Amino acid sequence: MQIPALFVTAFIVGLSGAMMPGPLLTLTITESARRGFIAGPLIVLGHAILELILVLALLAGAAVYLSQPGVTRIISILGGGFLIYLGIITVRDILAGRVQLNNLEQPSSGTSRFHPVLGGALISLSNPYWSLWWATIGLSYLTLALQKGFPGVTSFYAGHIMADLVWYLLIAAAIAGGRKFINQKIYSAILVLCGVFLVALGIYFLYGGFLS
């Protein structure tokens, strides 16, 4: 996978995760209503710092092992399988009407007491889905990105964080401005497209894993 493709695919995968209702989205909504637009970028900053630390830690301790063909094959197969699963349940939940913009889980009562940067990091760290994502899809992407060296890893990380930044800035702007910028139909359509893309990308990962 070439460097521009790493960025674009990381952006789309990241966007599909960011758009799903969850703790980080709920925190952005509540903090933007309380602090204004600035809460959005501050929360993303905390999330981005946490993920940068994780990426650096993974590369520092695992770069040699991740470049081994056998390890790459296993990670690609696991990551591809999880991507396909994630894509299928995304489309299924949207079509079943289970994912609604107004049906958001409440953040933990203690998180909002922290500064938004710290809150963004803590709420991400406490989310089991976040750990599972990095243990499967994140590692799969790192094995691909490492083939292009530092530019590849940078492109992957930038695309992933850019997806969070774009979505949560839109949310913060909408909440702080007191208006709704997206309806349920558009939201559902975007997520269905993202789900289909996740399945296609998962097949690509599986294909590369079995051929490597």
mmCIF file of C-alpha atoms in Angstrom:
data_model
loop_
_atom_site.group_PDB
_atom_site.id
_atom_site.type_symbol
_atom_site.label_atom_id
_atom_site.label_comp_id
_atom_site.label_asym_id
_atom_site.label_seq_id
_atom_site.Cartn_x
_atom_site.Cartn_y
_atom_site.Cartn_z
ATOM 1 C CA MET A 1 0.000 0.000 0.000
ATOM 2 C CA GLN A 2 1.414 3.361 -1.072
ATOM 3 C CA ILE A 3 1.746 6.323 1.299
ATOM 4 C CA PRO A 4 -1.275 8.305 -0.071
ATOM 5 C CA ALA A 5 -3.405 5.145 0.179
ATOM 6 C CA LEU A 6 -2.288 4.661 3.787
ATOM 7 C CA PHE A 7 -3.482 8.165 4.610
ATOM 8 C CA VAL A 8 -6.827 7.893 2.801
ATOM 9 C CA THR A 9 -7.747 4.445 4.117
ATOM 10 C CA ALA A 10 -6.660 5.338 7.655
ATOM 11 C CA PHE A 11 -8.860 8.438 7.421
ATOM 12 C CA ILE A 12 -11.943 6.488 6.292
ATOM 13 C CA VAL A 13 -11.468 3.734 8.878
ATOM 14 C CA GLY A 14 -10.904 6.355 11.580
ATOM 15 C CA LEU A 15 -13.988 8.281 10.492
ATOM 16 C CA SER A 16 -16.162 5.173 10.680
ATOM 17 C CA GLY A 17 -15.080 4.693 14.285
ATOM 18 C CA ALA A 18 -15.340 8.343 15.269
ATOM 19 C CA MET A 19 -18.906 8.652 13.960
ATOM 20 C CA MET A 20 -20.237 5.747 16.020
ATOM 21 C CA PRO A 21 -21.947 6.954 19.230
ATOM 22 C CA GLY A 22 -19.698 6.297 22.191
ATOM 23 C CA PRO A 23 -17.923 7.838 25.198
ATOM 24 C CA LEU A 24 -15.644 10.193 23.253
ATOM 25 C CA LEU A 25 -18.492 11.543 21.141
ATOM 26 C CA THR A 26 -20.652 12.031 24.229
ATOM 27 C CA LEU A 27 -17.824 13.808 26.040
ATOM 28 C CA THR A 28 -17.375 16.134 23.058
ATOM 29 C CA ILE A 29 -21.075 16.992 23.062
ATOM 30 C CA THR A 30 -21.313 17.663 26.794
ATOM 31 C CA GLU A 31 -18.050 19.622 27.010
ATOM 32 C CA SER A 32 -18.832 21.685 23.891
ATOM 33 C CA ALA A 33 -22.173 22.648 25.414
ATOM 34 C CA ARG A 34 -20.400 23.667 28.628
ATOM 35 C CA ARG A 35 -17.123 25.176 27.368
ATOM 36 C CA GLY A 36 -17.891 26.113 23.757
ATOM 37 C CA PHE A 37 -16.221 25.097 20.492
ATOM 38 C CA ILE A 38 -12.698 24.952 21.976
ATOM 39 C CA ALA A 39 -13.597 21.753 23.862
ATOM 40 C CA GLY A 40 -13.669 19.791 20.585
ATOM 41 C CA PRO A 41 -10.047 20.329 19.495
ATOM 42 C CA LEU A 42 -8.819 19.992 23.095
ATOM 43 C CA ILE A 43 -10.490 16.585 23.500
ATOM 44 C CA VAL A 44 -9.057 15.407 20.172
ATOM 45 C CA LEU A 45 -5.631 16.658 21.289
ATOM 46 C CA GLY A 46 -5.777 14.472 24.394
ATOM 47 C CA HIS A 47 -6.898 11.494 22.305
ATOM 48 C CA ALA A 48 -4.140 12.135 19.747
ATOM 49 C CA ILE A 49 -1.398 12.404 22.394
ATOM 50 C CA LEU A 50 -2.474 9.080 23.894
ATOM 51 C CA GLU A 51 -2.428 7.379 20.494
ATOM 52 C CA LEU A 52 0.946 8.913 19.579
ATOM 53 C CA ILE A 53 2.425 7.505 22.793
ATOM 54 C CA LEU A 54 0.944 4.110 21.951
ATOM 55 C CA VAL A 55 2.284 4.142 18.385
ATOM 56 C CA LEU A 56 5.768 5.142 19.554
ATOM 57 C CA ALA A 57 5.712 2.456 22.242
ATOM 58 C CA LEU A 58 4.645 -0.198 19.755
ATOM 59 C CA LEU A 59 7.326 0.821 17.297
ATOM 60 C CA ALA A 60 10.026 1.033 19.964
ATOM 61 C CA GLY A 61 9.355 -2.444 21.294
ATOM 62 C CA ALA A 62 7.862 -4.298 18.377
ATOM 63 C CA ALA A 63 9.218 -2.856 15.117
ATOM 64 C CA VAL A 64 11.677 -5.737 14.643
ATOM 65 C CA TYR A 65 9.018 -8.379 15.245
ATOM 66 C CA LEU A 66 6.328 -6.658 13.185
ATOM 67 C CA SER A 67 8.561 -6.763 10.116
ATOM 68 C CA GLN A 68 8.849 -10.573 10.237
ATOM 69 C CA PRO A 69 6.808 -12.291 7.449
ATOM 70 C CA GLY A 70 5.144 -14.765 9.820
ATOM 71 C CA VAL A 71 4.089 -12.074 12.271
ATOM 72 C CA THR A 72 2.891 -9.829 9.445
ATOM 73 C CA ARG A 73 0.749 -12.657 8.083
ATOM 74 C CA ILE A 74 -0.921 -13.386 11.420
ATOM 75 C CA ILE A 75 -1.581 -9.713 12.199
ATOM 76 C CA SER A 76 -2.967 -9.061 8.705
ATOM 77 C CA ILE A 77 -5.360 -12.004 8.990
ATOM 78 C CA LEU A 78 -6.542 -10.970 12.473
ATOM 79 C CA GLY A 79 -6.889 -7.333 11.483
ATOM 80 C CA GLY A 80 -8.666 -8.202 8.248
ATOM 81 C CA GLY A 81 -11.098 -10.463 10.074
ATOM 82 C CA PHE A 82 -11.889 -7.776 12.644
ATOM 83 C CA LEU A 83 -12.386 -5.162 9.919
ATOM 84 C CA ILE A 84 -14.888 -7.404 8.144
ATOM 85 C CA TYR A 85 -16.712 -8.072 11.424
ATOM 86 C CA LEU A 86 -16.768 -4.363 12.271
ATOM 87 C CA GLY A 87 -18.062 -3.463 8.816
ATOM 88 C CA ILE A 88 -20.840 -6.051 8.946
ATOM 89 C CA ILE A 89 -22.111 -5.040 12.386
ATOM 90 C CA THR A 90 -21.926 -1.355 11.417
ATOM 91 C CA VAL A 91 -24.169 -1.886 8.409
ATOM 92 C CA ARG A 92 -26.416 -4.287 10.365
ATOM 93 C CA ASP A 93 -26.929 -1.866 13.249
ATOM 94 C CA ILE A 94 -27.650 1.052 10.916
ATOM 95 C CA LEU A 95 -30.195 -0.913 8.882
ATOM 96 C CA ALA A 96 -31.812 -2.155 12.103
ATOM 97 C CA GLY A 97 -32.123 1.406 13.390
ATOM 98 C CA ARG A 98 -29.916 0.753 16.412
ATOM 99 C CA VAL A 99 -27.539 3.688 15.796
ATOM 100 C CA GLN A 100 -29.196 7.052 16.348
ATOM 101 C CA LEU A 101 -27.633 10.482 16.642
ATOM 102 C CA ASN A 102 -29.725 11.236 19.708
ATOM 103 C CA ASN A 103 -29.178 7.865 21.377
ATOM 104 C CA LEU A 104 -25.844 8.472 23.037
ATOM 105 C CA GLU A 105 -24.497 6.776 26.137
ATOM 106 C CA GLN A 106 -23.736 9.047 29.065
ATOM 107 C CA PRO A 107 -20.095 9.737 29.915
ATOM 108 C CA SER A 108 -18.758 8.744 33.286
ATOM 109 C CA SER A 109 -19.617 11.358 35.876
ATOM 110 C CA GLY A 110 -15.993 11.935 36.836
ATOM 111 C CA THR A 111 -14.519 12.513 33.386
ATOM 112 C CA SER A 112 -16.145 15.914 32.811
ATOM 113 C CA ARG A 113 -14.407 17.267 35.911
ATOM 114 C CA PHE A 114 -11.048 17.028 34.144
ATOM 115 C CA HIS A 115 -9.534 19.407 31.614
ATOM 116 C CA PRO A 116 -10.743 18.417 28.090
ATOM 117 C CA VAL A 117 -7.230 17.308 27.022
ATOM 118 C CA LEU A 118 -6.929 14.964 29.983
ATOM 119 C CA GLY A 119 -10.562 13.913 29.612
ATOM 120 C CA GLY A 120 -10.006 12.986 25.968
ATOM 121 C CA ALA A 121 -7.070 10.764 26.917
ATOM 122 C CA LEU A 122 -8.754 9.157 29.923
ATOM 123 C CA ILE A 123 -12.029 8.351 28.202
ATOM 124 C CA SER A 124 -10.139 6.752 25.308
ATOM 125 C CA LEU A 125 -7.941 4.720 27.618
ATOM 126 C CA SER A 126 -10.958 3.463 29.576
ATOM 127 C CA ASN A 127 -12.766 2.275 26.427
ATOM 128 C CA PRO A 128 -12.210 -1.499 25.820
ATOM 129 C CA TYR A 129 -13.031 -1.032 22.135
ATOM 130 C CA TRP A 130 -10.047 1.321 21.806
ATOM 131 C CA SER A 131 -7.631 -1.350 23.091
ATOM 132 C CA LEU A 132 -9.192 -4.008 20.872
ATOM 133 C CA TRP A 133 -8.932 -1.749 17.827
ATOM 134 C CA TRP A 134 -5.226 -1.138 18.352
ATOM 135 C CA ALA A 135 -4.527 -4.805 19.099
ATOM 136 C CA THR A 136 -5.972 -5.817 15.735
ATOM 137 C CA ILE A 137 -6.587 -3.131 13.110
ATOM 138 C CA GLY A 138 -3.996 -0.698 14.468
ATOM 139 C CA LEU A 139 -1.242 -3.307 14.452
ATOM 140 C CA SER A 140 -2.233 -4.414 10.952
ATOM 141 C CA TYR A 141 -1.859 -0.861 9.717
ATOM 142 C CA LEU A 142 1.488 -0.455 11.452
ATOM 143 C CA THR A 143 2.859 -3.541 9.720
ATOM 144 C CA LEU A 144 1.820 -2.033 6.386
ATOM 145 C CA ALA A 145 3.107 1.419 7.268
ATOM 146 C CA LEU A 146 6.492 0.090 8.401
ATOM 147 C CA GLN A 147 7.139 -1.127 4.873
ATOM 148 C CA LYS A 148 7.349 2.562 3.884
ATOM 149 C CA GLY A 149 9.412 3.560 6.908
ATOM 150 C CA PHE A 150 8.851 6.785 8.839
ATOM 151 C CA PRO A 151 6.803 8.462 6.053
ATOM 152 C CA GLY A 152 4.441 5.490 6.011
ATOM 153 C CA VAL A 153 3.886 5.508 9.775
ATOM 154 C CA THR A 154 3.416 9.291 9.741
ATOM 155 C CA SER A 155 0.890 9.039 6.906
ATOM 156 C CA PHE A 156 -1.115 6.370 8.752
ATOM 157 C CA TYR A 157 -1.121 8.314 12.024
ATOM 158 C CA ALA A 158 -1.995 11.616 10.322
ATOM 159 C CA GLY A 159 -4.909 10.073 8.424
ATOM 160 C CA HIS A 160 -6.232 8.376 11.553
ATOM 161 C CA ILE A 161 -6.073 11.527 13.693
ATOM 162 C CA MET A 162 -7.405 13.743 10.910
ATOM 163 C CA ALA A 163 -10.611 11.673 10.857
ATOM 164 C CA ASP A 164 -11.142 12.286 14.579
ATOM 165 C CA LEU A 165 -10.327 15.975 14.193
ATOM 166 C CA VAL A 166 -12.718 16.560 11.284
ATOM 167 C CA TRP A 167 -15.671 14.776 12.897
ATOM 168 C CA TYR A 168 -15.307 16.107 16.432
ATOM 169 C CA LEU A 169 -14.697 19.667 15.242
ATOM 170 C CA LEU A 170 -17.956 19.459 13.292
ATOM 171 C CA ILE A 171 -19.738 18.137 16.382
ATOM 172 C CA ALA A 172 -18.234 20.861 18.592
ATOM 173 C CA ALA A 173 -19.183 23.575 16.101
ATOM 174 C CA ALA A 174 -22.742 22.265 15.823
ATOM 175 C CA ILE A 175 -23.252 22.026 19.592
ATOM 176 C CA ALA A 176 -21.575 25.339 20.425
ATOM 177 C CA GLY A 177 -23.544 27.070 17.667
ATOM 178 C CA GLY A 178 -26.812 25.621 18.886
ATOM 179 C CA ARG A 179 -27.744 24.097 15.516
ATOM 180 C CA LYS A 180 -27.884 20.669 13.945
ATOM 181 C CA PHE A 181 -25.705 20.242 10.849
ATOM 182 C CA ILE A 182 -26.541 16.660 9.911
ATOM 183 C CA ASN A 183 -29.741 14.626 9.948
ATOM 184 C CA GLN A 184 -30.223 10.948 10.707
ATOM 185 C CA LYS A 185 -30.599 9.936 7.049
ATOM 186 C CA ILE A 186 -27.275 11.472 5.989
ATOM 187 C CA TYR A 187 -25.555 10.120 9.098
ATOM 188 C CA SER A 188 -26.842 6.595 8.409
ATOM 189 C CA ALA A 189 -25.866 6.731 4.732
ATOM 190 C CA ILE A 190 -22.298 7.771 5.561
ATOM 191 C CA LEU A 191 -21.953 4.982 8.123
ATOM 192 C CA VAL A 192 -23.301 2.359 5.700
ATOM 193 C CA LEU A 193 -20.720 3.438 3.135
ATOM 194 C CA CYS A 194 -18.023 3.288 5.803
ATOM 195 C CA GLY A 195 -19.190 -0.198 6.801
ATOM 196 C CA VAL A 196 -18.965 -1.438 3.220
ATOM 197 C CA PHE A 197 -15.503 0.085 2.947
ATOM 198 C CA LEU A 198 -14.397 -1.689 6.148
ATOM 199 C CA VAL A 199 -15.460 -5.039 4.689
ATOM 200 C CA ALA A 200 -13.584 -4.327 1.443
ATOM 201 C CA LEU A 201 -10.464 -3.257 3.322
ATOM 202 C CA GLY A 202 -10.708 -6.340 5.545
ATOM 203 C CA ILE A 203 -10.752 -8.547 2.454
ATOM 204 C CA TYR A 204 -7.658 -6.704 1.217
ATOM 205 C CA PHE A 205 -5.880 -7.362 4.523
ATOM 206 C CA LEU A 206 -6.861 -11.041 4.442
ATOM 207 C CA TYR A 207 -5.689 -11.342 0.844
ATOM 208 C CA GLY A 208 -2.321 -9.823 1.746
ATOM 209 C CA GLY A 209 -2.042 -11.996 4.862
ATOM 210 C CA PHE A 210 -2.594 -15.271 3.047
ATOM 211 C CA LEU A 211 -0.226 -14.323 0.217
ATOM 212 C CA SER A 212 2.599 -12.959 2.385
#
